[in-house]
Coordinates of C-alpha atoms in Angstrom, one line a residue:
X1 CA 0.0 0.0 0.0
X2 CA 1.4 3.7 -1.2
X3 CA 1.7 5.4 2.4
X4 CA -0.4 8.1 3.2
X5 CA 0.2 11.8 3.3
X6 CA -1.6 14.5 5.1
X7 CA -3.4 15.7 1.6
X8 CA -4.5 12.4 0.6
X9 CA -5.9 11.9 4.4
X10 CA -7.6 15.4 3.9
X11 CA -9.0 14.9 0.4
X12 CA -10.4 11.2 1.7
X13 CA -12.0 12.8 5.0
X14 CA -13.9 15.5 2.4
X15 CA -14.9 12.5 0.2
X16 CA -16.6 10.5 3.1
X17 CA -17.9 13.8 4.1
X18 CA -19.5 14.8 0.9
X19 CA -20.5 11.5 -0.1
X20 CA -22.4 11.1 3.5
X21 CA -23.6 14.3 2.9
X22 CA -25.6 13.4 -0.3
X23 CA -26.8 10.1 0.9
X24 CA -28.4 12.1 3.7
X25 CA -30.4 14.0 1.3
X26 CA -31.3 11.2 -0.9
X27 CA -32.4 9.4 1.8
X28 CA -34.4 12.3 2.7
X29 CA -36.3 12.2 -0.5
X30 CA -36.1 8.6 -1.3
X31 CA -36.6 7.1 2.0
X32 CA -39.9 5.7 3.6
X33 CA -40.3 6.6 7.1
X34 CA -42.2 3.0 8.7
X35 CA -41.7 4.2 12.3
X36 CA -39.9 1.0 13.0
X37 CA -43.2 -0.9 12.5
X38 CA -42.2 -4.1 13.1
X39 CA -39.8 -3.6 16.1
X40 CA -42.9 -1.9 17.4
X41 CA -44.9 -5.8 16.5
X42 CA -41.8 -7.2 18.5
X43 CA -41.6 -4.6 21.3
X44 CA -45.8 -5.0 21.8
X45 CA -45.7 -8.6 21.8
X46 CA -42.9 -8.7 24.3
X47 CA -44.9 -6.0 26.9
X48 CA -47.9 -8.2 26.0
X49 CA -46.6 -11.4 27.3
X50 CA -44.2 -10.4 29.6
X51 CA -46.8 -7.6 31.3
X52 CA -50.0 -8.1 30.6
X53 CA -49.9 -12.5 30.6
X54 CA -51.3 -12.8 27.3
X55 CA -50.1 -15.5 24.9
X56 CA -47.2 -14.0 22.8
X57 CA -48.6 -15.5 19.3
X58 CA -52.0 -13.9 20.2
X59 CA -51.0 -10.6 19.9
X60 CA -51.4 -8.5 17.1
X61 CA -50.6 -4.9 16.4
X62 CA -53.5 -2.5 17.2
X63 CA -55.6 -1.9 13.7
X64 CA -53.6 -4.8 12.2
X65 CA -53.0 -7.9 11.0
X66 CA -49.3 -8.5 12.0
X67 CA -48.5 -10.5 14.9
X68 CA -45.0 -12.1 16.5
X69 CA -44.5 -14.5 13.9
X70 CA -41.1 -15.8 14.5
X71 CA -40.1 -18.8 16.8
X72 CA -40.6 -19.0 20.6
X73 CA -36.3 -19.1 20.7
X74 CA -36.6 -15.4 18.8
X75 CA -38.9 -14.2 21.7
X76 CA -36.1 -14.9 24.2
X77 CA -33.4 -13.6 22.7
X78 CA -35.6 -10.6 22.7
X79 CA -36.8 -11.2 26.1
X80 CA -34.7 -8.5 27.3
X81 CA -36.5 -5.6 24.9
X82 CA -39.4 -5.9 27.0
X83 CA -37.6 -4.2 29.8
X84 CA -36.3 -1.5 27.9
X85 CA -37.7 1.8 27.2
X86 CA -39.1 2.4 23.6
X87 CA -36.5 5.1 23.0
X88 CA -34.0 2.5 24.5
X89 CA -35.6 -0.3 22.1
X90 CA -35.1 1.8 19.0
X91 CA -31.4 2.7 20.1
X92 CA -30.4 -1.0 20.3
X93 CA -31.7 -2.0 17.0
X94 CA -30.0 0.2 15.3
X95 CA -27.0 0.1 16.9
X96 CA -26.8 -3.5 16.5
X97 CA -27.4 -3.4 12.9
X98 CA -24.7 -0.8 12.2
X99 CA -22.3 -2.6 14.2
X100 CA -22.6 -5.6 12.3
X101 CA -23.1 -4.2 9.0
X102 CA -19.5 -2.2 9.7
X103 CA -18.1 -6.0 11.0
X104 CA -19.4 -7.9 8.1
X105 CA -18.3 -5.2 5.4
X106 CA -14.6 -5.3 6.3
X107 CA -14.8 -9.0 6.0
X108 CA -15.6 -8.0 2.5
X109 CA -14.7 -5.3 1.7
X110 CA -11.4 -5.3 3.1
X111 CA -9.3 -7.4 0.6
X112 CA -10.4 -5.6 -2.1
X113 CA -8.8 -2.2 -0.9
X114 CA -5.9 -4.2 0.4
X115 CA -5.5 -5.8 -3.0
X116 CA -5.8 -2.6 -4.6
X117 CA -3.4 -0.2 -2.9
X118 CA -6.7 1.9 -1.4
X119 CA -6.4 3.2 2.1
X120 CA -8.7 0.6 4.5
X121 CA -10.9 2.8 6.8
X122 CA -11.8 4.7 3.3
X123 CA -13.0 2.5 1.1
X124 CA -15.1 0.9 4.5
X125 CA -16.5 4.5 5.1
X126 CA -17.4 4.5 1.2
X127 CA -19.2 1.2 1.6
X128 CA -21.3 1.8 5.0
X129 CA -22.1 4.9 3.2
X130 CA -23.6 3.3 0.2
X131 CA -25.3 0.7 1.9
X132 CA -26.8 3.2 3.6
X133 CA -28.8 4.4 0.5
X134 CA -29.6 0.9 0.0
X135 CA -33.3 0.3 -0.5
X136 CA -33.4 -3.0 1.9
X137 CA -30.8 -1.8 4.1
X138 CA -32.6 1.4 4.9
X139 CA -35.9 -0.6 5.5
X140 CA -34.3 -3.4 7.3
X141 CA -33.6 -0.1 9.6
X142 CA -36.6 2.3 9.7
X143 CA -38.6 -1.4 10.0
X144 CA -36.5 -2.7 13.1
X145 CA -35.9 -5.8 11.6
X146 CA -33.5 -8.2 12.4
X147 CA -32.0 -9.4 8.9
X148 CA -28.9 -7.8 9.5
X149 CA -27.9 -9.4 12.5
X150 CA -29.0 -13.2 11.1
X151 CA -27.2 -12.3 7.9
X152 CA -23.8 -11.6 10.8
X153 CA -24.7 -15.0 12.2
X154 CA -24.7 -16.9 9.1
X155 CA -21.5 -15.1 7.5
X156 CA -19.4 -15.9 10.7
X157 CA -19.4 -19.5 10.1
X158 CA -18.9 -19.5 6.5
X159 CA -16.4 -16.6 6.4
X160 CA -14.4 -17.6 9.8
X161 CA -14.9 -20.5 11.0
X162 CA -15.4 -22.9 8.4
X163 CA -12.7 -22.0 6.0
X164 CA -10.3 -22.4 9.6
X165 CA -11.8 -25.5 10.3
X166 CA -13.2 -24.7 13.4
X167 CA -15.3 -27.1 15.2
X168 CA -17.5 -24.6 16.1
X169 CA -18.3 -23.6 12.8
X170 CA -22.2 -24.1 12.0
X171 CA -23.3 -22.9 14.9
X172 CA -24.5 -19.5 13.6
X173 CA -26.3 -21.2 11.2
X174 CA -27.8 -22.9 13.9
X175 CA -29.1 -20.3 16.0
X176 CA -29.9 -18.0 12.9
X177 CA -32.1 -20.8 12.1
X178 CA -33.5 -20.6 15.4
X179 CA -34.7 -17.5 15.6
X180 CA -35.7 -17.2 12.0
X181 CA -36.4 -20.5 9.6
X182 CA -35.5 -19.0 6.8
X183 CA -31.4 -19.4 7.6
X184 CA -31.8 -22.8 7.5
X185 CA -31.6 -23.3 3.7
X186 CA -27.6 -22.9 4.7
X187 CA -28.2 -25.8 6.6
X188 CA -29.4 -27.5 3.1
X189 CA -26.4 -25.5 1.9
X190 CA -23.8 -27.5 4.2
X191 CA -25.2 -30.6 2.7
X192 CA -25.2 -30.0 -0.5
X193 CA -21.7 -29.4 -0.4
X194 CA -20.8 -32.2 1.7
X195 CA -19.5 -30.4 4.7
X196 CA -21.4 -33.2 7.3
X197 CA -19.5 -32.2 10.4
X198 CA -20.7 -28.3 10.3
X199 CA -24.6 -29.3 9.0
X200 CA -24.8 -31.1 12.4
X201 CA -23.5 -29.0 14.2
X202 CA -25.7 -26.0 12.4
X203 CA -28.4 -28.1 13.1
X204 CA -27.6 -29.5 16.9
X205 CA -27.3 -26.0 17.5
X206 CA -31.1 -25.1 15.9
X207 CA -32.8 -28.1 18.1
X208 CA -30.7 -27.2 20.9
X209 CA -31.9 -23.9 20.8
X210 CA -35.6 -25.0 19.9
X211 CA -35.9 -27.3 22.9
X212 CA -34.6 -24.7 25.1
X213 CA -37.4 -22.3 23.8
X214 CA -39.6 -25.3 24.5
X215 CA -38.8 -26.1 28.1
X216 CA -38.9 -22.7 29.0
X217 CA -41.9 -21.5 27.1
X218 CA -43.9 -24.7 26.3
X219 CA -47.5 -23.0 25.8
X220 CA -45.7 -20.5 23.3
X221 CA -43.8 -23.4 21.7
X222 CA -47.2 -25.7 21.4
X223 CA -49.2 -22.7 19.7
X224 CA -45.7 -21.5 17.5
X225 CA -45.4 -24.7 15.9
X226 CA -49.0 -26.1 15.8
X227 CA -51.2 -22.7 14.6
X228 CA -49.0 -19.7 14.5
X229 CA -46.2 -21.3 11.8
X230 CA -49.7 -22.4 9.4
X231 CA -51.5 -19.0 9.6
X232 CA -50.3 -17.1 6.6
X233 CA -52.4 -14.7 7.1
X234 CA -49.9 -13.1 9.7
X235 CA -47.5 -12.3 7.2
X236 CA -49.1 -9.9 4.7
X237 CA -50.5 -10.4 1.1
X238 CA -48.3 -12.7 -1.4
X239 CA -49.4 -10.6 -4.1
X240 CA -48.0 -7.5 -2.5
X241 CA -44.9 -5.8 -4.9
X242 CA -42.7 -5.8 -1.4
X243 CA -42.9 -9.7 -1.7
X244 CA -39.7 -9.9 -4.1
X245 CA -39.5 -13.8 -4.5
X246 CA -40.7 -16.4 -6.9
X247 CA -43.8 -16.9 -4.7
X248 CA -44.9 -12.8 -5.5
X249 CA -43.9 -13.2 -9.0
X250 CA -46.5 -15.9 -9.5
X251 CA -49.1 -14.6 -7.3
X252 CA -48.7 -11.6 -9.2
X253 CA -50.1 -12.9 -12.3
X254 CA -52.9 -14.3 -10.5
X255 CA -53.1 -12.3 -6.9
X256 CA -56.8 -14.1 -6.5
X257 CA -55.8 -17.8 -7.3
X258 CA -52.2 -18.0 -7.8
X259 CA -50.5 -21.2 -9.1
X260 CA -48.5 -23.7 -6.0
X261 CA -47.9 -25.6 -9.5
X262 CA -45.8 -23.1 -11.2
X263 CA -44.4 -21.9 -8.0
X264 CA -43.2 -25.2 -6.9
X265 CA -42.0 -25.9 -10.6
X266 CA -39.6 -22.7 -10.9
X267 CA -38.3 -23.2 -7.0
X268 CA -37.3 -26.8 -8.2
X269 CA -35.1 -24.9 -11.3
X270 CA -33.9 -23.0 -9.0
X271 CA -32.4 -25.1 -5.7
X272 CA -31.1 -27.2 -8.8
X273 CA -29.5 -24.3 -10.4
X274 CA -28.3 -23.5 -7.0
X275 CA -26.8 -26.7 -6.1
X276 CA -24.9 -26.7 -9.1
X277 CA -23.2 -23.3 -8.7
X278 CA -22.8 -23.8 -5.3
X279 CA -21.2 -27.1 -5.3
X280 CA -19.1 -25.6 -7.8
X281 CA -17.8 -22.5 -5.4
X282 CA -17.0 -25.3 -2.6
X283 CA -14.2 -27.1 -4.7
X284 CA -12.9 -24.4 -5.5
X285 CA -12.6 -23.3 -2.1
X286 CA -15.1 -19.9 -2.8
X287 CA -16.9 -20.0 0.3
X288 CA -17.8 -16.1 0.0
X289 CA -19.6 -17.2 -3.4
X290 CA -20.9 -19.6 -1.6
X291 CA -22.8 -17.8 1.1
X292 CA -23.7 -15.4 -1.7
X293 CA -25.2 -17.6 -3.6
X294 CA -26.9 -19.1 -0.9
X295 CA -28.5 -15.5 -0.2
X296 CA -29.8 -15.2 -3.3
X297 CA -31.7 -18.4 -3.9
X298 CA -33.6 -17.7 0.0
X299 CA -34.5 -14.6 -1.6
X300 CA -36.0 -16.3 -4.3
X301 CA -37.4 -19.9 -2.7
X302 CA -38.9 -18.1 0.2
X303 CA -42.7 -17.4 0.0
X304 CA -42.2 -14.4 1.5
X305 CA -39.5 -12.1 0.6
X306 CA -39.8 -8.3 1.3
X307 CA -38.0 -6.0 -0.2
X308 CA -36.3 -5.4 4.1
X309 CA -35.2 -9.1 3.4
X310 CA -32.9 -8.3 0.2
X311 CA -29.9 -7.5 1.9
X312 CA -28.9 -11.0 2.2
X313 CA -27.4 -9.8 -1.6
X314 CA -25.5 -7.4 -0.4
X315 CA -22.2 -10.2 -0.1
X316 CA -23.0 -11.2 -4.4
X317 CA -22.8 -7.3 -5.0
X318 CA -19.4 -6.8 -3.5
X319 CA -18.2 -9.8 -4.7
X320 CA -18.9 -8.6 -7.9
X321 CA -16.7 -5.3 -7.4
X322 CA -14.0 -8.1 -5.9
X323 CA -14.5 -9.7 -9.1
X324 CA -14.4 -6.8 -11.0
X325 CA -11.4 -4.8 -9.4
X326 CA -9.1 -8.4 -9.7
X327 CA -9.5 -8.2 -13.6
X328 CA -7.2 -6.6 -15.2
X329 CA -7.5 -3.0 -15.9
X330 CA -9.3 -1.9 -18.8
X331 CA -10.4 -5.2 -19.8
X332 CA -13.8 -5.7 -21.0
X333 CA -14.4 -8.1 -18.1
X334 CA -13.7 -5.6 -15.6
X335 CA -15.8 -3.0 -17.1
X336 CA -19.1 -5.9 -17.6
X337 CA -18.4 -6.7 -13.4
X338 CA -18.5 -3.5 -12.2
X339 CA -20.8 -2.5 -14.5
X340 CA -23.1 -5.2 -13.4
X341 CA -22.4 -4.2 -10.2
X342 CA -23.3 -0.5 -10.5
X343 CA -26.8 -1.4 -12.4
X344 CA -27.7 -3.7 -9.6
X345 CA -27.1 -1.6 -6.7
X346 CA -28.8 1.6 -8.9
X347 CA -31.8 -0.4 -9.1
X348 CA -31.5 -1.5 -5.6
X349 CA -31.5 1.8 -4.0
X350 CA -34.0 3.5 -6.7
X351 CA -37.8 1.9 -5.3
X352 CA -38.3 1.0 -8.8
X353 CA -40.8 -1.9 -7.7
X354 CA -43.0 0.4 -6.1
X355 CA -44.3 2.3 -9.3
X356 CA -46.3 -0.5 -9.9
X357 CA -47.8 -0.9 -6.3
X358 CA -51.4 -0.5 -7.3
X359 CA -51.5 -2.0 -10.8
X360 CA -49.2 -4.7 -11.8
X361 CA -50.8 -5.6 -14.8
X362 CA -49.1 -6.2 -18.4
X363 CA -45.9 -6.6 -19.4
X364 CA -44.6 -3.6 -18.0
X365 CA -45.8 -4.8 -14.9
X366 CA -44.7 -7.9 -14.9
X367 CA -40.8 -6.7 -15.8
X368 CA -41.0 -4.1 -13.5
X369 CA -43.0 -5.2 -10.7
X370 CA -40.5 -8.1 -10.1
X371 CA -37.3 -6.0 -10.9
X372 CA -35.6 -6.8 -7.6
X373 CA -36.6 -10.6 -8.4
X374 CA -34.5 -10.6 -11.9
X375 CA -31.8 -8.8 -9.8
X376 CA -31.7 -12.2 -7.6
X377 CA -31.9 -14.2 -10.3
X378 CA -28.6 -12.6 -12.1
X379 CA -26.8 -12.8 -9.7
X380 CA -27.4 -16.3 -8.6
X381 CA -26.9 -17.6 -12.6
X382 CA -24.2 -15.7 -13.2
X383 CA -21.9 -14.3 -10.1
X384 CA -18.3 -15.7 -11.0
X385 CA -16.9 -18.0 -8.7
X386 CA -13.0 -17.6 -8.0
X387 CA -10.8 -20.6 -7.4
X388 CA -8.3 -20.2 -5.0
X389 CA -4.8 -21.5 -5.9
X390 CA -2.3 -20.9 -2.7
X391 CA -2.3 -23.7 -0.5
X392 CA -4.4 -23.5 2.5
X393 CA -1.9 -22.7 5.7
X394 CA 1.1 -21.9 3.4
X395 CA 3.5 -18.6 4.6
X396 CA 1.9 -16.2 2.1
X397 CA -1.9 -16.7 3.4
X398 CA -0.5 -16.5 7.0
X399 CA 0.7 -13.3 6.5
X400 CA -2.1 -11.4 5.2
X401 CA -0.3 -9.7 2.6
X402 CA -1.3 -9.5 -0.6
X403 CA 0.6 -11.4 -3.1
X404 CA 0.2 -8.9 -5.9
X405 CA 1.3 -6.0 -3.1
X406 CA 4.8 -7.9 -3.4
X407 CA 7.0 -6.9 -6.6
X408 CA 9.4 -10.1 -6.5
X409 CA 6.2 -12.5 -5.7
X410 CA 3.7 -12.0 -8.6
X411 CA 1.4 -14.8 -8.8
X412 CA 1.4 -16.2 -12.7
X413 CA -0.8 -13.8 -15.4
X414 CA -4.7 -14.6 -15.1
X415 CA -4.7 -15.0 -11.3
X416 CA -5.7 -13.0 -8.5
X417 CA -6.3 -13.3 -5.2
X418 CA -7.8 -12.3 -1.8
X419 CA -6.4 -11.7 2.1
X420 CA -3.4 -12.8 0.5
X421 CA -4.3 -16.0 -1.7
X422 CA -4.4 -15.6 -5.5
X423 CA -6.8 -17.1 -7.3
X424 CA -8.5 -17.5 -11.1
X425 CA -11.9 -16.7 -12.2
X426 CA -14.2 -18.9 -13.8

């Protein structure tokens, strides 16, 4: 990396600042203020059951349909919110969020400015700033939801622990799963790929966590996972244009009887498609793809996707600046990546979905209405996966340099690498 001089430190501090500065007003145009509706679900629940001694799957929001629908091991882990203050409630949600959103970008983001030359802390500050503008990122934040902090769970096991070999490794999965089902299709992702020891451990750790839930709350457990799980009617309307998965795609072009057949026929393409790529990523040791693959395809499989629940794509769209920045400069691949890159994320922060909120009729409708969905789809058919090609534990990944960083140490022409490893791109 070219040290830094006082000018360069100056002109970066003015960047962050300027860049923040816009994003602030964007967001002030752009951004839908939901009065953290759904921590408000969680936090009245909570006061409900803790308070009042109602049932915690009874409860639904005053004037609505919403209710707590995740499971009984999700209401302890928020056990403690019902002793907080509102203000107090609010303050740790989105402090949580940011803080993990910061932790899981430099896992990402990192390399890349490493690889490059660029000063760390800026191109970080760059990212958190962009994700900021971020259409699910913002609403995973004025919602209070908790996607963030599953999507932290998930990404320390396949981004620490597993490539160390850590015994431990699965366990986020685990409790992710626990708290929220929908983390478990990297359960499904584990054995796909044949990694046995961390799918049981993912999923000792879910029924671990399941039966604790159960021994402690046993009435909430009996109604979670007899009635509350089956009543879709908690979640909100399939048809809706926030429902960004295959499921609203089809129930779009019949909200009043949409097809199970055709939805059930595309998911099947798709875990297949999945499977493929992702068992593809695994030998070749691309276990970032990996997760971001696996991200992509719960977008699309899940019945229910909101538009809050797409930033499990943020790891595919800085893997394809990683991708992008390791081609060579001025190539035609590097300009299609980062390209690809910039058209995604413009879409994703632009709320183009929502001009056809009350009429999604037509073709028109059906391209636009389902933008974010195509956005999934891309990325999970065509995301490059990068095969690593220095030995696991050899004296070049231990350090943490970059290879390319180190004149007398270029790695052959056509590889690049990452935290140190080269590797080629397929």
């Amino acid at each position: 990396m070219v040290p830094q001089g006082p000018r360069q430190t100056i002109r970066q501090v003015v960047g962050v600042v300027a860049l923040a500065v816009a994003v602030t007003a964007f967001l002030s145009v752009a951004a839908v203020r939901h009065g953290f509706f759904d921590l408000k679900v969680y936090y009245g629940a909570l006061t409900w059951w803790v308070h009042d001694g109602g049932e915690i799957y009874d409860f639904l929001k005053p004037g609505t349909q919403y209710g707590f629908t995740y499971p009984p091991f999700a209401a302890l882990v928020m056990l403690p919110m019902a002793y907080l203050p509102w203000s107090a409630a609010i303050a740790v949600s989105v402090a949580a969020s940011v803080v993990v959103t910061a932790v899981l970008f430099w896992w990402l983001v990192d390399p890349i400015s490493r690889r490059s030359g660029w000063t760390r802390w800026f191109v970080l500050a760059v990212a958190l700033c962009l994700a900021a503008a971020y259409e699910p990122m913002r609403e995973t934040v004025n919602f209070g939801q908790v996607n963030m902090l599953l999507l932290f769970l998930v990404a320390i096991d396949l981004l620490r622990l597993l490539p160390a070999g850590n015994r431990w490794a699965g366990v986020g999965i685990g409790v992710a799963t626990a708290i929220k089902l929908t983390p478990g299709i990297f359960i499904v992702y584990l054995l796909v790929t044949g990694r046995w020891r961390a799918a049981v451990t993912s999923i000792a750790a879910a029924a671990g966590a399941t039966l604790l839930a159960a021994a402690l709350f046993p009435d909430a457990s009996r109604e979670f996972w007899t009635e509350a799980l089956w009543n879709t009617g908690r979640v909100g309307e399939l048809a809706f244009v926030s429902n960004q998965s295959l499921r609203g795609v089809v129930a779009r072009l019949n909200p009043e009887h949409p097809s199970t057949l055709a939805w059930l026929a595309l998911v099947v393409a798709t875990l297949v498609l999945w499977a493929w790529r992702s068992r593809a990523a695994v030998a070749a040791g691309d276990e970032a793809t990996g997760l971001a693959l696996t991200g992509a395809v719960m977008c699309l499989v899940s019945p229910v996707t909101w538009v809050h629940h797409l930033v499990w794509l943020l790891p595919a769209l800085i893997l394809l600046v990683d991708n992008g920045m390791a081609a060579s400069a001025g190539s035609r691949r590097r300009r299609v990546l980062l390209g690809a890159a910039i058209v995604g994320y413009g879409f994703l922060i632009s709320r183009i979905v929502w001009a056809w909120e009350k009429d999604f009729t037509g073709l028109d409708g059906f391209l636009g209405s389902n933008t974010y969905v195509w956005i999934s789809l891309a990325l999970l058919a065509f995301l490059p996966i990068r095969r690593w090609v220095t030995p696991a534990g050899s004296a070049v990944e231990a350090s943490g340099v970059p290879q390319l960083d180190q004149p007398d140490r270029r790695a052959p022409a056509g590889q690049r690498h990452r935290i140190g490893r080269p590797f080629t791109v397929r």
